[in-house]
XYZ file of C-alpha atoms in Angstrom:
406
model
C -84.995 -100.336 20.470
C -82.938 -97.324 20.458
C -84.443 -95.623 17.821
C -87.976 -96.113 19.310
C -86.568 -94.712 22.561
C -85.074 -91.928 20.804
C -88.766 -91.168 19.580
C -90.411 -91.522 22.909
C -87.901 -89.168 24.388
C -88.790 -86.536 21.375
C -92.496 -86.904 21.858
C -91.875 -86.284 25.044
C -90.132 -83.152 24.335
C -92.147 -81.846 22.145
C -95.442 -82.190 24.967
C -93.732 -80.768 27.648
C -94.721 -76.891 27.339
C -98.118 -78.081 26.310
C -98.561 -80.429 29.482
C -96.959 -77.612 31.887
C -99.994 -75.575 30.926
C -102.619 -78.011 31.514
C -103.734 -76.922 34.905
C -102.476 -73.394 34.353
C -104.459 -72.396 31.029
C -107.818 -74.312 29.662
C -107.742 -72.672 26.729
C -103.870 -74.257 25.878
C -105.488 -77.041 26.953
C -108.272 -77.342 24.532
C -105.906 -76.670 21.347
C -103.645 -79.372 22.891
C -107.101 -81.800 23.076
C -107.493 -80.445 19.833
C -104.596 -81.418 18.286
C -104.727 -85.105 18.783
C -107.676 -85.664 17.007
C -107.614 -86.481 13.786
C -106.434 -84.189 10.605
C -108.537 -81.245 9.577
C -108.321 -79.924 5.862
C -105.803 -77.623 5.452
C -106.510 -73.899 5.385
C -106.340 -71.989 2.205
C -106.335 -68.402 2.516
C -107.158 -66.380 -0.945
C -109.168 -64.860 -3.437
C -112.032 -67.437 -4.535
C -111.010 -67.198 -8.272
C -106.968 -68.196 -7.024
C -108.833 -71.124 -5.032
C -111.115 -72.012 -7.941
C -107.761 -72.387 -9.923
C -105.948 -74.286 -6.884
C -108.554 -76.994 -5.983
C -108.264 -77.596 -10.277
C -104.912 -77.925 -10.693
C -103.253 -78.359 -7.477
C -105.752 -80.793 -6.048
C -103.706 -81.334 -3.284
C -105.183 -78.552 -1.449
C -108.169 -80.101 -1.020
C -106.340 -83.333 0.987
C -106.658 -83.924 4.814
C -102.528 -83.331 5.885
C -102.289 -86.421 7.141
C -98.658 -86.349 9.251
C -96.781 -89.598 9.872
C -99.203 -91.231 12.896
C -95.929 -91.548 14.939
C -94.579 -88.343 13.838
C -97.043 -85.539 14.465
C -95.354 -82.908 16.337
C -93.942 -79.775 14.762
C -90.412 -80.448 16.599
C -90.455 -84.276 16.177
C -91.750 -83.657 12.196
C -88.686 -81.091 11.544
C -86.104 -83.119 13.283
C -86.675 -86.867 11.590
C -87.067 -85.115 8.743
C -83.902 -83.895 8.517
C -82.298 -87.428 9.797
C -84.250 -89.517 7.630
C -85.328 -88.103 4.201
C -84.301 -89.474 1.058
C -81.235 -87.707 -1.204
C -82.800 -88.424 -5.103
C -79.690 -88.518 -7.075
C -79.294 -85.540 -9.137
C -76.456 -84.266 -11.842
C -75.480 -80.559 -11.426
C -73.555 -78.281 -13.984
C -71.609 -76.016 -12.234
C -71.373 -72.209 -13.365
C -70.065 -69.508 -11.389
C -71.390 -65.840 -12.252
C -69.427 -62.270 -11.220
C -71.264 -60.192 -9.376
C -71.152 -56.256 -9.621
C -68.830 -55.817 -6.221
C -66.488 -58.196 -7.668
C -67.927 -61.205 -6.141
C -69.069 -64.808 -7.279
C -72.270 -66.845 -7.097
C -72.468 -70.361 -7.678
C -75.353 -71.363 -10.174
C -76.463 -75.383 -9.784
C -78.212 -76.562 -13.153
C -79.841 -79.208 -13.765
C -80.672 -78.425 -17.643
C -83.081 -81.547 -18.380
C -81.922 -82.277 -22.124
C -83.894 -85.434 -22.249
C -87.320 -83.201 -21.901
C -89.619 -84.875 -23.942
C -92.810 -81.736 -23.050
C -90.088 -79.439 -23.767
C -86.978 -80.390 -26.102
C -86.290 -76.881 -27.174
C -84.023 -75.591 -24.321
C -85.058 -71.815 -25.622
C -88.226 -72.404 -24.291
C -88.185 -74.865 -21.320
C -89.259 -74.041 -18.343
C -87.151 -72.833 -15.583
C -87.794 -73.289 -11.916
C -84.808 -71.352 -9.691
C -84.848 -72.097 -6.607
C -83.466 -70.626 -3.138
C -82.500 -72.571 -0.228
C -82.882 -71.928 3.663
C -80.644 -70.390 5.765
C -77.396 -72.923 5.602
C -78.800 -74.601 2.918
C -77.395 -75.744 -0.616
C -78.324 -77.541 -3.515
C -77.579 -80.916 -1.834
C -80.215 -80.419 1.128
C -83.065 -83.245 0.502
C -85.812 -80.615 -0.120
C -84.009 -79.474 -3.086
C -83.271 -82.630 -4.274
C -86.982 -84.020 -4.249
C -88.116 -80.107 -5.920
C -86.007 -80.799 -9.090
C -87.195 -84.594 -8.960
C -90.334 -83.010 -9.305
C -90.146 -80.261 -11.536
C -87.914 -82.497 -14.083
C -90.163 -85.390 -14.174
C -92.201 -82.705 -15.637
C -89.727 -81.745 -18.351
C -88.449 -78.695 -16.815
C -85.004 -77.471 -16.425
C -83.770 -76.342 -12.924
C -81.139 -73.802 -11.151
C -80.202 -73.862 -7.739
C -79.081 -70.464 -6.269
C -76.289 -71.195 -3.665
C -75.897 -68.380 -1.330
C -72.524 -67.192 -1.379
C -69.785 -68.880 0.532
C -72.213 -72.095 0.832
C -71.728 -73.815 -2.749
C -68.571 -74.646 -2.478
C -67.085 -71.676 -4.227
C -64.711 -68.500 -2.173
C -65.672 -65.819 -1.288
C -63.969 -63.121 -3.260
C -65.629 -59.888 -1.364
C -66.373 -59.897 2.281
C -70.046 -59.910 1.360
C -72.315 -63.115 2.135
C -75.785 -62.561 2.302
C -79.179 -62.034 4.172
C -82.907 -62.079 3.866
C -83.357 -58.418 3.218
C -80.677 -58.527 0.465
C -82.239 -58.792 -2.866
C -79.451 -57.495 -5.201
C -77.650 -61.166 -5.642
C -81.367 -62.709 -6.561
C -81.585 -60.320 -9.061
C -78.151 -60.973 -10.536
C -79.066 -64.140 -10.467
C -82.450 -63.829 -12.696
C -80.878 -61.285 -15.127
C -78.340 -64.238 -15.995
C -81.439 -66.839 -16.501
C -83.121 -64.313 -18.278
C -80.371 -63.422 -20.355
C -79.491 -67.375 -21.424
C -83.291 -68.390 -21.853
C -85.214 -65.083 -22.486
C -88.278 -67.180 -24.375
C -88.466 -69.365 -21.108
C -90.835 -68.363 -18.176
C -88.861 -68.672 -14.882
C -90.774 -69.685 -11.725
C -89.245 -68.711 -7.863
C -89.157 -71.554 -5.489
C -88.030 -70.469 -1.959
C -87.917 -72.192 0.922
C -87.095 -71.336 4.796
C -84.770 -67.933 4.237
C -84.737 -68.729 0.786
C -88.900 -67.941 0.362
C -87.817 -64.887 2.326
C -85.752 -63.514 -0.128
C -88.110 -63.984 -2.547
C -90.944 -62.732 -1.338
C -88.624 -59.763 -0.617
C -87.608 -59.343 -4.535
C -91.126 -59.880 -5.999
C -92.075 -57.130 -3.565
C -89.169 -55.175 -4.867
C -89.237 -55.578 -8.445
C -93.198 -55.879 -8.707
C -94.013 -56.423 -12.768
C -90.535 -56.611 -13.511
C -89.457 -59.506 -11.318
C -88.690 -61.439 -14.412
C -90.933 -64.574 -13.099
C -94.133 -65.885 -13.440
C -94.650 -66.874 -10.153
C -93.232 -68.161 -6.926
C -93.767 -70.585 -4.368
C -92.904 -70.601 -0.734
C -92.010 -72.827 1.877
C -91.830 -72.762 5.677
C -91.310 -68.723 5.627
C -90.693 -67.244 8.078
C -93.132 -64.489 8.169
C -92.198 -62.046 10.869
C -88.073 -62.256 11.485
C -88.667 -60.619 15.136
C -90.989 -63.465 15.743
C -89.014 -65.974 14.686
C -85.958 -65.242 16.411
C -88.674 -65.518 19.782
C -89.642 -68.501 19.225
C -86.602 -69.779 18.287
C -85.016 -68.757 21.543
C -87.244 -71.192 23.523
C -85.110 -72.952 25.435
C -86.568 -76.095 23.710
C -86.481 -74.755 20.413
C -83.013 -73.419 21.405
C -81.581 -76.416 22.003
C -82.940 -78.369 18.800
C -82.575 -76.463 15.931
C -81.020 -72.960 16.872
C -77.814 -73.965 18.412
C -77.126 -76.255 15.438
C -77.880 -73.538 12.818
C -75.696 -71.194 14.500
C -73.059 -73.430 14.567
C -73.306 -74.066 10.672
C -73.127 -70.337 10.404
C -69.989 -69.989 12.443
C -68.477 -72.754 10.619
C -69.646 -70.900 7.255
C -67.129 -67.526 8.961
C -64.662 -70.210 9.975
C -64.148 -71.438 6.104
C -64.038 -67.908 4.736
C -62.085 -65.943 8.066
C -59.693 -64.746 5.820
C -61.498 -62.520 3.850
C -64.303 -61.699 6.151
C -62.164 -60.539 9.009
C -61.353 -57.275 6.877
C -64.835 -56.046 7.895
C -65.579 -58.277 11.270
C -64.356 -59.086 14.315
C -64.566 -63.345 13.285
C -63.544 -64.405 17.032
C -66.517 -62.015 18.371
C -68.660 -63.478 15.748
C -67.729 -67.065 16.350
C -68.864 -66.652 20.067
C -72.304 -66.122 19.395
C -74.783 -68.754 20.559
C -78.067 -68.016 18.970
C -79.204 -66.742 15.540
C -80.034 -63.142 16.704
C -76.335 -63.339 18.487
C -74.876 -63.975 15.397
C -77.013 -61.822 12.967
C -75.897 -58.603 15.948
C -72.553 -59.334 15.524
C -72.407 -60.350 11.835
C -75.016 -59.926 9.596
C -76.309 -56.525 10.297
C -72.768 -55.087 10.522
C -72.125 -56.702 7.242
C -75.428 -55.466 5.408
C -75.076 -51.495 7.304
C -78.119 -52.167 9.952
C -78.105 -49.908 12.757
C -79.213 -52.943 14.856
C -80.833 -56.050 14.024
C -83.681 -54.903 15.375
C -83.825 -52.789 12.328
C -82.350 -55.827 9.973
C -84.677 -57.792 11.099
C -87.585 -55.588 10.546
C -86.783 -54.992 6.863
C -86.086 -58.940 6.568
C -89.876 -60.075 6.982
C -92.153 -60.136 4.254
C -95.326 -60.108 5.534
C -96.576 -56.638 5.143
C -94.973 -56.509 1.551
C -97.365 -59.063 0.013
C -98.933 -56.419 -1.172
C -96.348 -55.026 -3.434
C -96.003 -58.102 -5.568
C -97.604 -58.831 -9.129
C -97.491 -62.248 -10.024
C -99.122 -65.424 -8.531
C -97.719 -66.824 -5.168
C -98.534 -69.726 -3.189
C -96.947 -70.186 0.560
C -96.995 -73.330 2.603
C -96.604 -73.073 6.477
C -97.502 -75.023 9.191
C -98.867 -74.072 12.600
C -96.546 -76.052 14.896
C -93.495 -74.929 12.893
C -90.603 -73.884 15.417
C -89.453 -71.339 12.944
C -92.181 -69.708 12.010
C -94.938 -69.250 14.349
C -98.338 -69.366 13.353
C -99.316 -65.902 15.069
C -96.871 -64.388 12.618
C -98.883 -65.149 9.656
C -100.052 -62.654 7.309
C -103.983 -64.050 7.112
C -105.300 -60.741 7.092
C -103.096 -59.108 4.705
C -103.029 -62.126 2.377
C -107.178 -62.532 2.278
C -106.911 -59.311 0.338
C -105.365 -59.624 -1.935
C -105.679 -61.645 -5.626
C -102.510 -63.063 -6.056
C -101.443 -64.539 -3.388
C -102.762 -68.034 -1.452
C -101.455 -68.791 1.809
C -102.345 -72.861 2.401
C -101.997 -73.527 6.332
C -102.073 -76.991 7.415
C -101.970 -77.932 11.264
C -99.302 -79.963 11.241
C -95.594 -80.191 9.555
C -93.217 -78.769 11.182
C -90.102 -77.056 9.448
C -89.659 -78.209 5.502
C -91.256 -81.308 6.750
C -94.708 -82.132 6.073
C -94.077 -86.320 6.623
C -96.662 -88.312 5.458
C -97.194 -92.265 5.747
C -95.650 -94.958 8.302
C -91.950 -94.864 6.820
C -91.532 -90.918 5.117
C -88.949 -91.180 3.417
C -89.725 -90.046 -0.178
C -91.767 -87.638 -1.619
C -94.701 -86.394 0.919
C -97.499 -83.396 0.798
C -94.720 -80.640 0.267
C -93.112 -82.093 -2.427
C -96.557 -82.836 -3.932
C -97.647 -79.404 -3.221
C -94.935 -78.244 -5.347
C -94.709 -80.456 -8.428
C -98.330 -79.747 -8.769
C -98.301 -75.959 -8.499
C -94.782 -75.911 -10.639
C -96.826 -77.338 -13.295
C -99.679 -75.811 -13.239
C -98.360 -72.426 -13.557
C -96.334 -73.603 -16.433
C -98.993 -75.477 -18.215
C -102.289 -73.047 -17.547
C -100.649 -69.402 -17.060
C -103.441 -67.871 -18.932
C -105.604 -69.176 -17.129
C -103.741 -68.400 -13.367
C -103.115 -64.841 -14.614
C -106.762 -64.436 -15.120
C -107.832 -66.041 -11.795
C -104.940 -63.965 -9.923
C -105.943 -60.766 -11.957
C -102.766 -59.951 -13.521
C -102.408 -58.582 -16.797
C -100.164 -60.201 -19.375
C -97.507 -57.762 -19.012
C -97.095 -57.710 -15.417
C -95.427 -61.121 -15.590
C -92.056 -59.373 -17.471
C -92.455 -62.266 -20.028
């Protein structure tokens, strides 16, 4: 009985601002008529040859998103999500790599020995992948991505942002969305162990954010094949709006901003060399903290300006190999008048799949969504078609041979 009360009260939550507009504004009104009836197709922004090669290998794209009938709403989808979704066991190695300013990162692997598709480890696949903003290897989502990519015989890496795997800091640095240089410490390594194996970029949340930032940066010699992104958020100024609704506020941004603070707590020591920690720890929303921390850290005049060199949406032109990005139009994080339709529909390698529904990392499918759902199906099927057909995706995304730094 609780628990269904506890899902009334979050339906009712989540209708709220769309009932208060009812009288107010018919045209809220229609999308909010609109979005009770049933599931459309999902949208798939691209070239037609990158959709050709989607609706063949990835036939997922071509499914109605059904969300979880009791579980529709972007808030409601995000937040039983994060209480409810499955942890698939998974073994890590450990490794910890220097960085240049004396630093360490904390590499997760999950090296697959037992690949039957690939028992050469020289040549086995490697999917690295970047959590969101708190994020680690032990969030859910990452969990169900290597389930995934190793029932398909690939190995895996988890890149833990520093100060969140576990490990100390050993430089008052941590890290941001705009900050590309541990990524590609981080590849350089993979690429130096397994040079004969293609690597494939998974981000999600902040983590698809820093991608999409690198492959921008690095272009042809990004060292991957591909990448795949998550619930990005498109337009960091944007974000930080929406996520300042005092709905949204009270949800998801408090909490995050509290994991943050706690993140400053564990590491005060060394961080208060460059920061003032007990000015830091007051802050109560992302921006707050990203004003008072991140910016400073990273040499932003303000985080206006961090902020502005964060998003990724107007440098989806600058990247060279194929990329797919899932987002949802009710996501709190990311809203959907952020996203880059016009840039994207221009350009050959990159497909932007928007589905009307699924929240935050979400995506919940069936009466009890606990396992795997359309994201994590989504994923295992683009993962492996990129590794299985990349002739064949390099020719529908138009990218020479080269380009891929294979």
């Amino acid at each position: 009985a609780l628990f269904c009360l506890l899902k009334f009260l979050l339906f009712m939550l989540d209708m709220l601002p769309r009932l208060s507009l009812y009288f107010k504004n018919p045209c809220a009104f229609r999308h909010f008529i609109l979005s009770l009836l049933p599931p459309q197709m999902p949208a798939l922004v691209c070239s037609e040859a990158f959709s050709t090669f989607l609706h063949k290998h990835c036939p997922v794209v071509a499914e109605r998103f059904s969300p979880t009938p009791w579980c529709w709403g972007g808030r409601l989808q995000t937040l039983v999500c994060a209480l409810i979704k499955s942890r698939p066991p998974v073994a890590y190695r450990n490794e910890l790599i220097r960085t240049v300013d004396g630093g360490q990162i904390s590499l997760d692997w999950v090296d697959n020995q037992a690949s039957h598709g690939y028992p050469e480890s020289s040549t086995r696949p490697t999917v690295l992948i970047l959590p969101g903003l708190t994020g680690n290897s032990q969030q859910p989502y990452v969990l169900h991505a290597i389930n995934q990519a190793t029932r398909h015989g690939y190995r895996c890496v988890v890149f833990n942002n520093r100060g969140l795997g576990g490990e100390e800091l050993l430089t008052p640095v941590t890290y941001c969305a705009a900050n590309t240089s541990d990524l590609e410490r981080v590849v350089t390594h993979v690429k130096g162990l397994y040079p004969h194996a293609p690597v494939l970029g998974a981000g999600v949340s902040l983590g698809g954010m820093v991608l999409l930032n690198y492959l921008a940066r690095k272009r042809s010699e990004s060292g991957m094949v591909a990448g795949i992104t998550i619930s990005v958020p498109w337009d960091a100024q944007k974000s930080s709006d929406s996520m300042e609704e005092p709905l949204n506020w009270l949800l998801f941004n408090k909490y995050l901003t509290s994991g943050l603070c706690r993140a400053v707590t564990r590491h005060r020591k060394i961080l208060e060399k460059v920061v003032d920690v007990d000015y830091v720890l007051k802050a109560r929303t992302i921006r707050e903290f990203d004003e008072r921390f991140t910016s400073l850290l990273f040499g932003y005049k303000s985080c206006t300006d961090y902020y502005r060199d964060a998003s990724p949406d107007k440098k989806l032109p600058r990247t060279a190999v194929p990329i797919l990005c899932l987002n949802a139009a009710d996501d709190p994080f990311s809203p959907q008048t952020a996203f880059p339709v016009n840039i994207v529909q221009n350009l050959p390698n990159v497909a932007l799949l928007l589905t009307a529904h699924g929240g935050h990392i979400a995506f919940l499918q069936g009466l009890f969504p606990r396992g795997e759902s359309y994201m994590e199906r989504l994923f295992g099927q683009f993962v492996q078609a990129v590794f299985e057909y990349p002739k064949d995706i390099e020719k529908a995304c138009s990218i020479k041979e080269e380009q891929t730094g294979e």
